[in-house]
Amino acid sequence: DGHVTSSVMCSCPCRECVCVSSQSLTGHKSPVECVQFNTSEEQVAAGSQSGSIRVWDLEAAKILRTLMGHKANITSLGFHPYGDFLASSSMDTNIKLWDVRRKGYVFRYKGHTQAVRSLAFSPDGKWLASASDDSTVKLWDLNQGKMITEFKSHTAAVNIIQFHPNEYLLASGSSDRTIKLWDLEKFTMIGSLEADTTPVRSVFFSSDGSCLYSGATDCLRIFGWEPDRCFDVVPVGWGKVSDLAVCNQQLIGVSHQLSSVSSYVVDLKRVKKSGGSVIQGIIQDNQPLAEPKDPKGSALRRNYERPTTTCSSQRYGERRSPSEDEADEKVSSAEIHNAEDFKEIFQPKNAISRTPPRTSEPFPAPPEDVVSCEKRPAPPASAPPASAPHPQNLVTAVKSKPKIIPSSRNEPIGLNVADFLPINNVCVDEESLSQLKKGHDTMCVMLRSRHKNLETVRSVWAREDIKSALAAAVSMNDLSIVVDILNIINLQPSLWKLDLCTTILPQIDQLLHSKYESYIQTGCTSLKLIMKHFWMLISDTLKATPSVGVDITREERHQKCRACCKQLKNLSHLVKNKAAQVGRHGSAFRELQLLMAPLDDSL
């Protein structure tokens, strides 16, 4: 509908370097997890899966500092708005404040029980807010070095937090599909925006603080509060949107998937930012609210007191006159037509030396021996050279199968691309169709068999209970059926019992040894659930003093706990070995290793 345009850029496939515009910054030995510029955009920091942080000077293109101290993935970074300080959060549950002029950290903030996902400094630089997988948001006083308060209203992991640019107000977005608004004077919740249908990935206040932009998996929403209301909804297929920013009446959203980064531009002149419908649960009455006489009038709560700096006011957003806004309404488009406007929005403010040097031809000319189809029309002479790789290179890439088959991939595993290329410069449709249909009948038979088995398991579950259904799935000797059942019960922890753990733990061992990434992810999720909900019961039961007399129920429970403990210890050794891997799998296993640390001290 004219609201959104997008472009896609390729990122470095090694995932161990940072690319800034035309500059490549290297130094990390493990994949980079997060990147953050400082306020002046003269430095950039990057955190890796190994727990190390590196800070680069962009103008000199060199590493200023390497900061070591975290024991797991770096999940978020934030530069202090007025000092040479950097805050970092990690999956090891710790938050650290660093002085980039020194090597060691200044202070460590402890209190979260699970991975910390997001950090944000208050505009006056006196507070630090943190959001975690433990469903809490904590507020820290930097001067006192202690926690001020804790907000606990979310029911799932909190993914993102954002301070209001002026008022004492904090917004937090969660996987429970809600955004909470917190008053930082009274430390109370003043609003809960529950209109999103997918987890909230990113939130961003407008420069004047009059509305809040929310980025979910499938759309952009514009919210107001006091009362809670939704001004507008813009469908955007950006997936896991990582960051939002506003410049020149345009909202820029960035998302990433595997080795690609996508940027989306939303024209804010065509987005409604007032009126709206009151949110009541997920019901909206679609009746516009009466416009206040002064929608941008005096604030309801205190404003931040910022220290005087030499920074331009344009960096924090300027209030525009009504005449300027009316002039902008005449041209309403998310497309950038003027090259100078493009430079102003996307180009860095400081000149950066290019590495490597610019080449005159970005893509090499295709080899002369590339096989072509006679039926396909030849491209015009003015067309740019094709960027597709040589067919021989594709064949080589397919032949070298990866050790673990990713759950989301662009091409099937085990197919020879050469089978689909024409032979002797002649395209034969029948041959191509036969190659495409190769294995189709076999796949249909497998899917029908899988569907029949799932129907059997479902009928057992309806007739008896979940334990019997899972036992039936295990007896079929088909891991795909077990994975399907686990993917359902992993979403409902209330279904889990100790009896279920004794059946599932041997299956988890097989899943963690699987070559399929989706199987490994399901096994890790089930193992996390067991450790979080049953380890204390297992440990207390095994350490309890034997009772006097015969207690059959207690003996059965003790036997089940002993079997679970034995299985968990075996899995603990496997997790430790796989935690040394690089990439997403190593990250998941390192998180499991932290959860399973109490096993080392168990009986």
Coordinates of C-alpha atoms in Angstrom, one line a residue:
D1 CA 0.0 0.0 0.0
G2 CA 3.0 2.3 -0.4
H3 CA 4.0 2.2 3.3
V4 CA 7.1 0.1 3.0
T5 CA 10.1 -0.4 0.8
S6 CA 13.0 -2.8 1.5
S7 CA 16.5 -3.6 0.4
V8 CA 18.8 -6.6 1.2
M9 CA 22.5 -6.5 2.0
C10 CA 24.8 -9.6 2.3
S11 CA 26.8 -9.9 5.6
C12 CA 30.1 -11.5 6.0
P13 CA 29.6 -15.3 5.9
C14 CA 32.3 -16.0 8.5
R15 CA 30.3 -14.1 11.2
E16 CA 33.5 -13.3 12.9
C17 CA 34.1 -9.8 11.6
V18 CA 32.2 -6.5 11.7
C19 CA 31.3 -4.7 8.5
V20 CA 30.7 -0.9 8.8
S21 CA 29.7 0.7 5.5
S22 CA 32.7 0.1 3.3
Q23 CA 35.0 -1.0 6.2
S24 CA 35.7 -4.4 7.6
L25 CA 36.8 -4.8 11.2
T26 CA 38.4 -8.1 12.2
G27 CA 39.7 -9.5 15.5
H28 CA 37.1 -11.7 16.9
K29 CA 37.8 -15.5 16.9
S30 CA 34.1 -16.5 17.4
P31 CA 30.9 -15.3 15.8
V32 CA 29.8 -11.7 16.6
E33 CA 26.5 -11.5 18.5
C34 CA 25.8 -7.8 18.9
V35 CA 27.2 -4.4 17.7
Q36 CA 26.9 -0.9 19.1
F37 CA 28.1 2.6 18.1
N38 CA 29.0 5.2 20.7
T39 CA 27.2 8.5 20.8
S40 CA 29.7 10.3 18.6
E41 CA 29.9 7.4 16.2
E42 CA 33.7 7.4 16.4
Q43 CA 33.9 4.0 18.0
V44 CA 32.0 0.7 17.6
A45 CA 31.9 -2.2 20.1
A46 CA 31.1 -5.8 19.2
G47 CA 30.4 -8.7 21.5
S48 CA 31.0 -12.3 20.5
Q49 CA 29.8 -15.8 21.5
S50 CA 33.0 -16.4 23.5
G51 CA 32.1 -13.6 25.9
S52 CA 34.8 -11.2 24.6
I53 CA 34.2 -7.5 23.6
R54 CA 36.3 -5.5 21.2
V55 CA 36.1 -1.7 20.7
W56 CA 37.4 -0.2 17.5
D57 CA 38.4 3.3 16.5
L58 CA 36.6 3.8 13.2
E59 CA 38.8 6.6 11.9
A60 CA 42.0 4.7 12.6
A61 CA 40.4 1.3 11.8
K62 CA 42.1 -0.4 14.7
I63 CA 41.2 -2.1 18.0
L64 CA 41.2 0.3 20.9
R65 CA 40.4 -2.3 23.6
T66 CA 39.7 -5.9 24.2
L67 CA 37.5 -6.6 27.2
M68 CA 37.4 -10.0 28.7
G69 CA 35.3 -11.2 31.7
H70 CA 32.0 -12.7 30.6
K71 CA 31.7 -16.5 30.5
A72 CA 29.0 -16.9 27.8
N73 CA 27.5 -15.1 24.8
I74 CA 27.3 -11.3 24.8
T75 CA 23.7 -10.5 24.2
S76 CA 23.6 -6.6 24.3
L77 CA 25.9 -3.6 24.5
G78 CA 25.2 0.0 25.3
F79 CA 27.5 3.1 25.4
H80 CA 26.9 5.6 28.2
P81 CA 25.4 8.8 26.7
Y82 CA 27.9 11.2 28.4
G83 CA 31.0 9.2 29.4
D84 CA 33.6 6.6 28.2
F85 CA 31.7 3.8 29.7
L86 CA 30.2 0.6 28.1
A87 CA 27.6 -1.7 29.6
S88 CA 27.4 -5.3 28.5
S89 CA 25.0 -8.2 29.2
S90 CA 25.5 -11.9 28.7
M91 CA 23.9 -15.3 28.9
D92 CA 25.9 -15.8 32.1
T93 CA 23.2 -13.6 33.7
N94 CA 25.7 -10.9 34.6
I95 CA 25.8 -7.2 33.6
K96 CA 29.2 -5.4 33.5
L97 CA 30.1 -1.8 33.3
W98 CA 33.4 -1.1 31.6
D99 CA 35.6 2.0 31.2
V100 CA 36.8 1.7 27.6
R101 CA 40.0 3.5 28.6
R102 CA 41.0 0.6 30.9
K103 CA 41.0 -3.1 30.6
G104 CA 39.0 -4.3 33.6
Y105 CA 35.3 -3.8 34.3
V106 CA 34.3 -1.1 36.7
F107 CA 31.3 -2.8 38.3
R108 CA 29.3 -6.0 38.0
Y109 CA 25.5 -6.1 38.5
K110 CA 24.1 -9.5 39.7
G111 CA 20.4 -10.4 40.2
H112 CA 19.0 -11.9 37.1
T113 CA 18.5 -15.7 37.2
Q114 CA 18.5 -16.2 33.4
A115 CA 20.2 -14.7 30.3
V116 CA 20.0 -10.9 30.1
R117 CA 18.7 -9.8 26.6
S118 CA 18.7 -6.0 26.5
L119 CA 20.3 -3.0 28.2
A120 CA 19.5 0.7 28.1
F121 CA 21.0 3.8 29.8
S122 CA 18.6 6.5 30.9
P123 CA 18.9 9.8 28.9
D124 CA 20.5 11.5 31.9
G125 CA 23.1 8.7 32.3
K126 CA 22.3 8.0 35.9
W127 CA 20.3 4.7 35.6
L128 CA 20.8 1.4 33.7
A129 CA 17.8 -0.8 32.8
S130 CA 18.1 -4.5 32.0
A131 CA 15.7 -7.1 30.6
S132 CA 16.0 -10.8 31.0
D133 CA 14.7 -14.2 30.0
D134 CA 13.5 -14.5 33.7
S135 CA 10.6 -12.2 32.7
T136 CA 11.8 -9.3 34.8
V137 CA 13.0 -5.8 34.2
K138 CA 15.5 -4.4 36.7
L139 CA 16.6 -0.8 37.2
W140 CA 20.1 -0.1 38.5
D141 CA 21.5 3.1 40.1
L142 CA 25.0 3.7 38.6
N143 CA 26.1 6.0 41.4
Q144 CA 25.1 3.6 44.2
G145 CA 26.0 0.4 42.3
K146 CA 22.8 -1.3 43.3
M147 CA 19.3 -2.2 42.1
I148 CA 16.6 0.4 42.6
T149 CA 13.6 -1.7 41.7
E150 CA 12.4 -4.7 39.8
F151 CA 9.3 -5.0 37.5
K152 CA 7.7 -8.5 37.3
S153 CA 4.5 -8.2 35.4
H154 CA 5.7 -9.9 32.2
T155 CA 4.9 -13.7 31.9
A156 CA 7.7 -14.6 29.3
A157 CA 11.1 -13.5 28.3
V158 CA 11.6 -9.7 28.0
N159 CA 13.3 -9.0 24.7
I160 CA 13.8 -5.2 24.6
I161 CA 13.6 -2.1 26.7
Q162 CA 13.6 1.6 25.9
F163 CA 13.6 4.8 28.0
H164 CA 11.3 7.7 27.1
P165 CA 13.4 10.5 25.6
N166 CA 12.2 13.1 28.1
E167 CA 9.9 11.7 30.8
Y168 CA 10.6 9.3 33.6
L169 CA 9.0 6.4 31.6
L170 CA 10.3 3.0 30.5
A171 CA 8.9 0.6 27.9
S172 CA 9.6 -3.1 27.8
G173 CA 8.6 -5.6 25.0
S174 CA 8.3 -9.3 25.7
S175 CA 7.7 -12.7 24.1
D176 CA 4.3 -12.7 25.9
R177 CA 3.2 -10.4 23.1
T178 CA 2.8 -7.4 25.4
I179 CA 4.5 -4.0 25.9
K180 CA 4.5 -2.7 29.5
L181 CA 5.0 1.0 30.4
W182 CA 6.6 1.8 33.8
D183 CA 6.4 5.0 35.7
L184 CA 9.9 5.6 37.0
E185 CA 8.8 8.1 39.7
K186 CA 6.3 5.8 41.4
F187 CA 7.8 2.6 40.1
T188 CA 4.4 1.3 38.9
M189 CA 3.0 0.0 35.7
I190 CA 0.9 2.6 33.9
G191 CA 0.0 0.7 30.8
S192 CA -0.1 -2.7 29.1
L193 CA -0.3 -2.8 25.3
E194 CA -1.6 -6.2 24.3
A195 CA -2.5 -5.9 20.7
D196 CA 0.4 -7.7 19.1
T197 CA -0.1 -11.3 17.9
T198 CA 3.6 -12.2 17.8
P199 CA 6.5 -11.6 20.2
V200 CA 7.6 -8.0 20.5
R201 CA 11.2 -7.7 19.0
S202 CA 11.9 -4.0 19.2
V203 CA 10.4 -0.8 20.6
F204 CA 11.3 2.8 19.9
F205 CA 9.8 6.1 21.2
S206 CA 9.2 9.0 18.8
S207 CA 11.7 11.9 19.1
D208 CA 9.1 14.0 20.9
G209 CA 7.9 11.1 23.0
S210 CA 4.3 11.3 21.8
C211 CA 4.0 7.7 20.6
L212 CA 5.7 4.4 20.8
Y213 CA 6.7 2.3 17.7
S214 CA 6.6 -1.5 18.2
G215 CA 8.2 -4.0 15.9
A216 CA 6.8 -7.5 16.0
T217 CA 7.4 -10.4 13.6
D218 CA 4.8 -9.4 11.0
C219 CA 4.0 -5.7 11.5
L220 CA 4.8 -2.3 12.9
R221 CA 2.3 -0.8 15.5
I222 CA 2.1 2.7 16.7
F223 CA 0.8 3.0 20.3
G224 CA -0.3 5.7 22.7
W225 CA -0.8 5.4 26.5
E226 CA -2.9 7.0 29.2
P227 CA -5.2 5.7 27.9
D228 CA -3.7 2.6 26.1
R229 CA -4.6 2.8 22.4
C230 CA -3.3 1.7 19.0
F231 CA -3.0 4.5 16.5
D232 CA -2.0 2.5 13.4
V233 CA -0.9 -0.9 12.2
V234 CA 1.5 -1.3 9.2
P235 CA 2.0 -4.8 7.8
V236 CA 5.8 -5.4 7.5
G237 CA 7.2 -8.8 6.7
W238 CA 10.6 -8.1 8.4
G239 CA 10.7 -11.2 10.6
K240 CA 13.0 -10.9 13.6
V241 CA 13.4 -7.1 13.5
S242 CA 16.5 -6.2 15.5
D243 CA 16.5 -2.4 15.6
L244 CA 14.4 0.7 14.8
A245 CA 15.4 4.3 14.2
V246 CA 13.8 7.4 12.9
C247 CA 15.3 10.0 10.5
N248 CA 13.7 12.6 8.3
Q249 CA 10.1 11.4 9.0
Q250 CA 11.1 7.9 8.0
L251 CA 11.3 4.9 10.3
I252 CA 14.1 2.5 9.4
G253 CA 13.9 -1.1 10.7
V254 CA 16.6 -3.7 10.3
S255 CA 16.3 -7.5 10.6
H256 CA 18.6 -10.4 10.0
Q257 CA 18.3 -14.0 8.9
L258 CA 21.4 -16.3 8.6
S259 CA 23.9 -14.3 6.5
S260 CA 21.6 -11.6 5.2
V261 CA 20.6 -8.2 6.7
S262 CA 17.4 -6.5 5.5
S263 CA 16.5 -2.9 6.0
Y264 CA 12.9 -1.6 5.7
V265 CA 11.8 2.0 5.4
V266 CA 8.3 3.1 6.6
D267 CA 7.0 6.6 5.6
L268 CA 5.8 8.1 8.9
K269 CA 4.0 10.9 7.1
R270 CA 1.5 8.3 6.0
V271 CA 1.2 6.7 9.4
K272 CA -1.4 7.7 12.0
K273 CA 0.1 8.9 15.2
S274 CA -2.9 10.2 17.1
G275 CA -6.5 9.2 17.8
G276 CA -6.7 5.4 17.5
S277 CA -8.8 2.9 19.4
V278 CA -8.6 1.9 23.0
I279 CA -7.0 -1.5 23.6
Q280 CA -9.1 -3.8 25.8
G281 CA -7.3 -7.1 25.8
I282 CA -7.2 -8.0 22.1
I283 CA -10.5 -6.2 21.4
Q284 CA -10.4 -2.8 19.7
D285 CA -13.6 -0.8 19.3
N286 CA -12.2 1.1 16.3
Q287 CA -13.8 4.3 17.6
P288 CA -11.4 7.3 17.4
L289 CA -10.6 9.1 20.6
A290 CA -11.3 12.8 20.9
E291 CA -8.2 14.7 20.0
P292 CA -6.6 16.5 23.0
K293 CA -6.3 20.3 22.6
D294 CA -2.6 20.1 23.1
P295 CA -1.4 16.5 22.4
K296 CA 2.2 17.5 22.9
G297 CA 1.6 19.7 26.0
S298 CA 3.2 19.6 29.4
A299 CA 4.5 16.2 30.5
L300 CA 2.6 14.2 33.2
R301 CA 5.8 13.3 35.0
R302 CA 9.3 14.5 35.6
N303 CA 11.8 15.1 32.8
Y304 CA 15.4 14.0 32.8
E305 CA 18.1 16.6 33.6
R306 CA 20.8 16.2 31.0
P307 CA 24.3 17.6 31.6
T308 CA 25.4 20.4 29.2
T309 CA 27.3 19.0 26.2
T310 CA 28.5 20.1 22.9
C311 CA 26.4 17.7 21.0
S312 CA 24.0 19.1 18.4
S313 CA 20.4 19.1 19.3
Q314 CA 19.6 17.5 16.0
R315 CA 21.0 14.3 17.3
Y316 CA 18.2 14.0 19.8
G317 CA 15.5 15.2 17.4
E318 CA 14.2 18.8 16.9
R319 CA 10.6 20.0 17.1
R320 CA 9.4 21.2 13.7
S321 CA 7.1 24.1 13.1
P322 CA 3.5 23.4 11.7
S323 CA 4.4 25.1 8.4
E324 CA 7.3 22.7 7.9
D325 CA 5.1 19.7 8.6
E326 CA 2.5 20.9 6.1
A327 CA 5.2 21.3 3.5
D328 CA 6.3 17.7 4.1
E329 CA 2.8 16.4 3.7
K330 CA 2.8 17.4 0.0
V331 CA 5.5 14.8 -0.7
S332 CA 4.7 11.6 1.0
S333 CA 6.7 8.5 0.0
A334 CA 9.1 6.0 1.6
E335 CA 11.2 6.1 -1.5
I336 CA 14.4 8.2 -1.5
H337 CA 14.6 10.1 -4.8
N338 CA 17.4 12.5 -4.0
A339 CA 21.0 11.1 -3.7
E340 CA 21.8 13.8 -1.2
D341 CA 19.0 12.7 1.0
F342 CA 20.3 9.1 0.8
K343 CA 23.7 10.3 1.9
E344 CA 22.2 12.2 4.8
I345 CA 20.3 9.2 6.1
F346 CA 22.6 6.3 5.5
Q347 CA 26.1 7.6 5.1
P348 CA 28.3 7.9 8.2
K349 CA 28.9 11.4 9.6
N350 CA 32.7 10.8 9.6
A351 CA 34.8 9.7 6.7
I352 CA 36.0 6.1 6.9
S353 CA 38.9 4.7 5.0
R354 CA 37.8 1.9 2.8
T355 CA 39.1 -1.7 3.4
P356 CA 39.7 -3.4 1.1
P357 CA 40.3 -0.8 -1.7
R358 CA 37.4 -0.2 -4.1
T359 CA 37.7 -2.3 -7.3
S360 CA 36.5 -1.1 -10.7
E361 CA 34.5 -4.3 -11.3
P362 CA 32.5 -5.6 -8.3
F363 CA 31.6 -8.9 -9.9
P364 CA 34.0 -10.8 -12.2
A365 CA 32.9 -11.6 -15.7
P366 CA 31.4 -15.1 -16.0
P367 CA 33.6 -17.8 -17.4
E368 CA 33.2 -18.6 -21.1
D369 CA 32.5 -22.3 -20.5
V370 CA 29.3 -21.7 -18.5
V371 CA 26.6 -24.0 -19.9
S372 CA 23.7 -22.0 -21.3
C373 CA 20.3 -23.0 -22.6
E374 CA 19.4 -22.2 -26.2
K375 CA 15.8 -21.6 -25.4
R376 CA 16.7 -18.9 -22.9
P377 CA 17.0 -15.4 -24.5
A378 CA 20.4 -13.8 -24.3
P379 CA 20.7 -10.8 -22.0
P380 CA 21.3 -7.4 -23.5
A381 CA 24.8 -6.0 -23.7
S382 CA 24.0 -3.3 -21.2
A383 CA 22.8 -5.7 -18.5
P384 CA 25.1 -6.2 -15.5
P385 CA 27.0 -9.4 -15.2
A386 CA 25.2 -12.2 -13.4
S387 CA 26.2 -12.7 -9.8
A388 CA 25.3 -16.4 -9.6
P389 CA 28.2 -18.7 -8.9
H390 CA 29.6 -21.1 -11.5
P391 CA 27.7 -24.4 -11.7
Q392 CA 30.8 -26.3 -11.0
N393 CA 31.2 -24.4 -7.7
L394 CA 27.6 -25.3 -6.9
V395 CA 28.2 -28.9 -7.4
T396 CA 31.2 -28.9 -5.2
A397 CA 29.2 -27.1 -2.5
V398 CA 26.5 -29.6 -2.5
K399 CA 28.8 -32.6 -2.4
S400 CA 30.4 -31.4 0.8
K401 CA 27.5 -32.1 3.2
P402 CA 27.5 -30.2 6.5
K403 CA 27.8 -32.2 9.7
I404 CA 24.5 -30.7 11.0
I405 CA 21.6 -30.1 8.6
P406 CA 20.2 -26.6 9.4
S407 CA 16.5 -26.3 10.1
S408 CA 16.1 -23.4 7.6
R409 CA 18.1 -23.8 4.4
N410 CA 17.8 -22.4 0.9
E411 CA 18.6 -25.6 -1.0
P412 CA 17.9 -29.3 -0.4
I413 CA 20.5 -31.6 1.0
G414 CA 21.7 -34.4 -1.2
L415 CA 20.7 -33.2 -4.6
N416 CA 23.3 -32.9 -7.3
V417 CA 22.8 -29.5 -9.1
A418 CA 24.5 -30.9 -12.2
D419 CA 21.4 -33.2 -12.7
F420 CA 19.3 -30.1 -13.4
L421 CA 21.6 -28.5 -15.9
P422 CA 21.1 -29.0 -19.6
I423 CA 23.4 -31.4 -21.4
N424 CA 24.9 -30.6 -24.8
N425 CA 23.3 -27.2 -24.8
V426 CA 19.8 -28.7 -25.2
C427 CA 17.0 -28.3 -22.7
V428 CA 14.7 -31.3 -22.5
D429 CA 11.6 -30.6 -20.4
E430 CA 10.8 -34.3 -19.8
E431 CA 14.3 -35.0 -18.4
S432 CA 14.1 -32.0 -16.1
L433 CA 10.7 -33.1 -14.8
S434 CA 11.9 -36.6 -14.2
Q435 CA 14.8 -35.2 -12.2
L436 CA 12.5 -33.0 -10.2
K437 CA 10.1 -35.9 -9.5
K438 CA 12.9 -38.2 -8.4
G439 CA 12.1 -39.4 -4.9
H440 CA 8.7 -37.7 -4.8
D441 CA 6.8 -40.9 -4.4
T442 CA 9.1 -42.1 -1.7
M443 CA 8.7 -38.8 0.2
C444 CA 4.9 -39.1 -0.1
V445 CA 5.0 -42.7 1.4
M446 CA 7.1 -41.4 4.3
L447 CA 4.8 -38.5 5.0
R448 CA 1.7 -40.7 4.9
S449 CA 3.4 -43.2 7.3
R450 CA 4.3 -40.3 9.6
H451 CA 0.8 -38.9 9.6
K452 CA -0.6 -42.4 10.4
N453 CA 1.7 -42.8 13.3
L454 CA 0.8 -39.3 14.7
E455 CA -2.9 -40.2 14.4
T456 CA -2.1 -43.4 16.5
V457 CA -0.3 -41.4 19.1
R458 CA -3.1 -38.9 19.2
S459 CA -5.7 -41.6 19.8
V460 CA -3.6 -43.1 22.6
W461 CA -3.3 -39.6 24.2
A462 CA -7.1 -39.0 24.0
R463 CA -7.9 -42.5 25.4
E464 CA -5.3 -42.8 28.1
D465 CA -2.7 -40.1 29.0
I466 CA 0.4 -38.2 27.8
K467 CA 2.8 -40.8 29.3
S468 CA 1.2 -43.6 27.3
A469 CA 1.1 -41.5 24.2
L470 CA 4.8 -40.8 24.5
A471 CA 5.6 -44.4 25.1
A472 CA 3.7 -45.3 22.0
A473 CA 5.7 -42.7 20.0
V474 CA 9.0 -44.1 21.4
S475 CA 8.0 -47.7 20.5
M476 CA 7.7 -46.7 16.8
N477 CA 11.5 -46.1 16.5
D478 CA 10.9 -42.9 14.6
L479 CA 12.6 -39.8 16.1
S480 CA 10.5 -37.5 13.9
I481 CA 7.4 -38.7 15.8
V482 CA 9.1 -38.1 19.2
V483 CA 10.1 -34.6 18.0
D484 CA 6.6 -33.8 17.0
I485 CA 5.2 -34.8 20.4
L486 CA 8.0 -32.9 22.3
N487 CA 7.4 -29.7 20.3
I488 CA 3.8 -29.8 21.7
I489 CA 4.5 -30.6 25.3
N490 CA 7.5 -28.2 25.5
L491 CA 5.0 -25.4 25.2
Q492 CA 2.9 -26.7 28.1
P493 CA 5.2 -27.3 31.2
S494 CA 2.1 -28.2 33.3
L495 CA 1.8 -31.5 31.4
W496 CA 5.2 -32.6 32.6
K497 CA 5.5 -35.2 35.4
L498 CA 8.5 -37.1 36.9
D499 CA 7.3 -40.3 35.1
L500 CA 7.5 -38.4 31.8
C501 CA 11.2 -37.4 32.4
T502 CA 12.3 -41.0 32.8
T503 CA 10.8 -41.7 29.3
I504 CA 12.1 -38.6 27.6
L505 CA 15.7 -38.4 28.9
P506 CA 16.9 -41.4 26.8
Q507 CA 15.3 -39.8 23.7
I508 CA 17.0 -36.5 24.4
D509 CA 20.3 -38.3 24.2
Q510 CA 19.5 -39.4 20.7
L511 CA 18.2 -36.0 19.7
L512 CA 21.4 -34.2 20.8
H513 CA 23.4 -36.7 18.7
S514 CA 21.2 -36.1 15.6
K515 CA 22.5 -34.4 12.5
Y516 CA 19.3 -32.4 12.1
E517 CA 19.4 -28.9 13.7
S518 CA 15.7 -28.9 14.5
Y519 CA 16.1 -32.2 16.5
I520 CA 19.0 -30.7 18.4
Q521 CA 17.0 -27.6 19.2
T522 CA 14.0 -29.6 20.4
G523 CA 16.3 -31.8 22.6
C524 CA 17.9 -28.7 24.2
T525 CA 14.5 -27.2 24.9
S526 CA 13.3 -30.3 26.6
L527 CA 16.5 -30.7 28.7
K528 CA 16.2 -27.0 29.8
L529 CA 12.7 -27.6 30.9
I530 CA 13.6 -30.7 32.9
M531 CA 16.5 -29.0 34.7
K532 CA 14.4 -25.9 35.6
H533 CA 11.4 -27.8 36.9
F534 CA 12.6 -31.1 38.2
W535 CA 16.2 -30.9 39.2
M536 CA 15.5 -29.6 42.7
L537 CA 12.9 -32.4 43.3
I538 CA 15.4 -35.0 42.0
S539 CA 18.3 -33.6 44.2
D540 CA 16.2 -33.3 47.3
T541 CA 14.8 -36.8 47.0
L542 CA 18.2 -38.4 46.6
K543 CA 19.6 -36.4 49.5
A544 CA 16.7 -37.0 51.9
T545 CA 17.2 -39.3 54.9
P546 CA 15.7 -42.8 54.5
S547 CA 12.3 -43.1 56.2
V548 CA 11.5 -45.7 58.8
G549 CA 9.4 -48.6 57.6
V550 CA 8.2 -49.5 54.1
D551 CA 7.0 -46.6 51.9
I552 CA 6.4 -48.1 48.4
T553 CA 5.4 -44.7 46.9
R554 CA 8.6 -43.1 48.3
E555 CA 10.7 -46.0 47.0
E556 CA 9.3 -45.7 43.5
R557 CA 9.9 -42.0 43.5
H558 CA 13.5 -42.5 44.7
Q559 CA 14.1 -45.1 42.0
K560 CA 12.8 -42.7 39.3
C561 CA 14.9 -39.8 40.6
R562 CA 18.0 -42.1 40.6
A563 CA 17.4 -43.1 37.0
C564 CA 16.8 -39.5 36.0
C565 CA 20.0 -38.3 37.8
K566 CA 22.0 -41.0 36.0
Q567 CA 20.7 -40.0 32.6
L568 CA 21.3 -36.3 33.4
K569 CA 24.9 -36.9 34.3
N570 CA 25.5 -38.7 31.0
L571 CA 23.9 -35.8 29.2
S572 CA 26.0 -33.4 31.2
H573 CA 29.2 -34.9 29.8
L574 CA 27.8 -34.7 26.2
V575 CA 26.8 -31.0 26.8
K576 CA 30.3 -30.1 28.0
N577 CA 31.8 -31.7 24.9
K578 CA 29.5 -29.9 22.5
A579 CA 29.8 -26.5 24.4
A580 CA 33.1 -26.0 22.7
Q581 CA 31.5 -25.8 19.3
V582 CA 31.3 -22.5 17.4
G583 CA 28.0 -21.1 16.3
R584 CA 24.4 -21.4 17.4
H585 CA 24.8 -25.0 18.6
G586 CA 27.7 -24.1 20.8
S587 CA 25.7 -21.2 22.2
A588 CA 22.8 -23.4 23.1
F589 CA 25.0 -26.1 24.7
R590 CA 26.9 -23.4 26.8
E591 CA 23.6 -22.2 28.1
L592 CA 22.7 -25.8 29.1
Q593 CA 26.1 -26.2 30.7
L594 CA 25.3 -23.4 33.1
L595 CA 22.0 -24.9 33.9
M596 CA 23.5 -28.3 34.5
A597 CA 26.4 -27.0 36.7
P598 CA 24.7 -28.3 40.0
L599 CA 25.1 -31.9 38.6
D600 CA 28.8 -31.7 39.3
D601 CA 28.1 -31.3 43.1
S602 CA 25.3 -33.9 43.2
L603 CA 25.5 -37.2 44.9

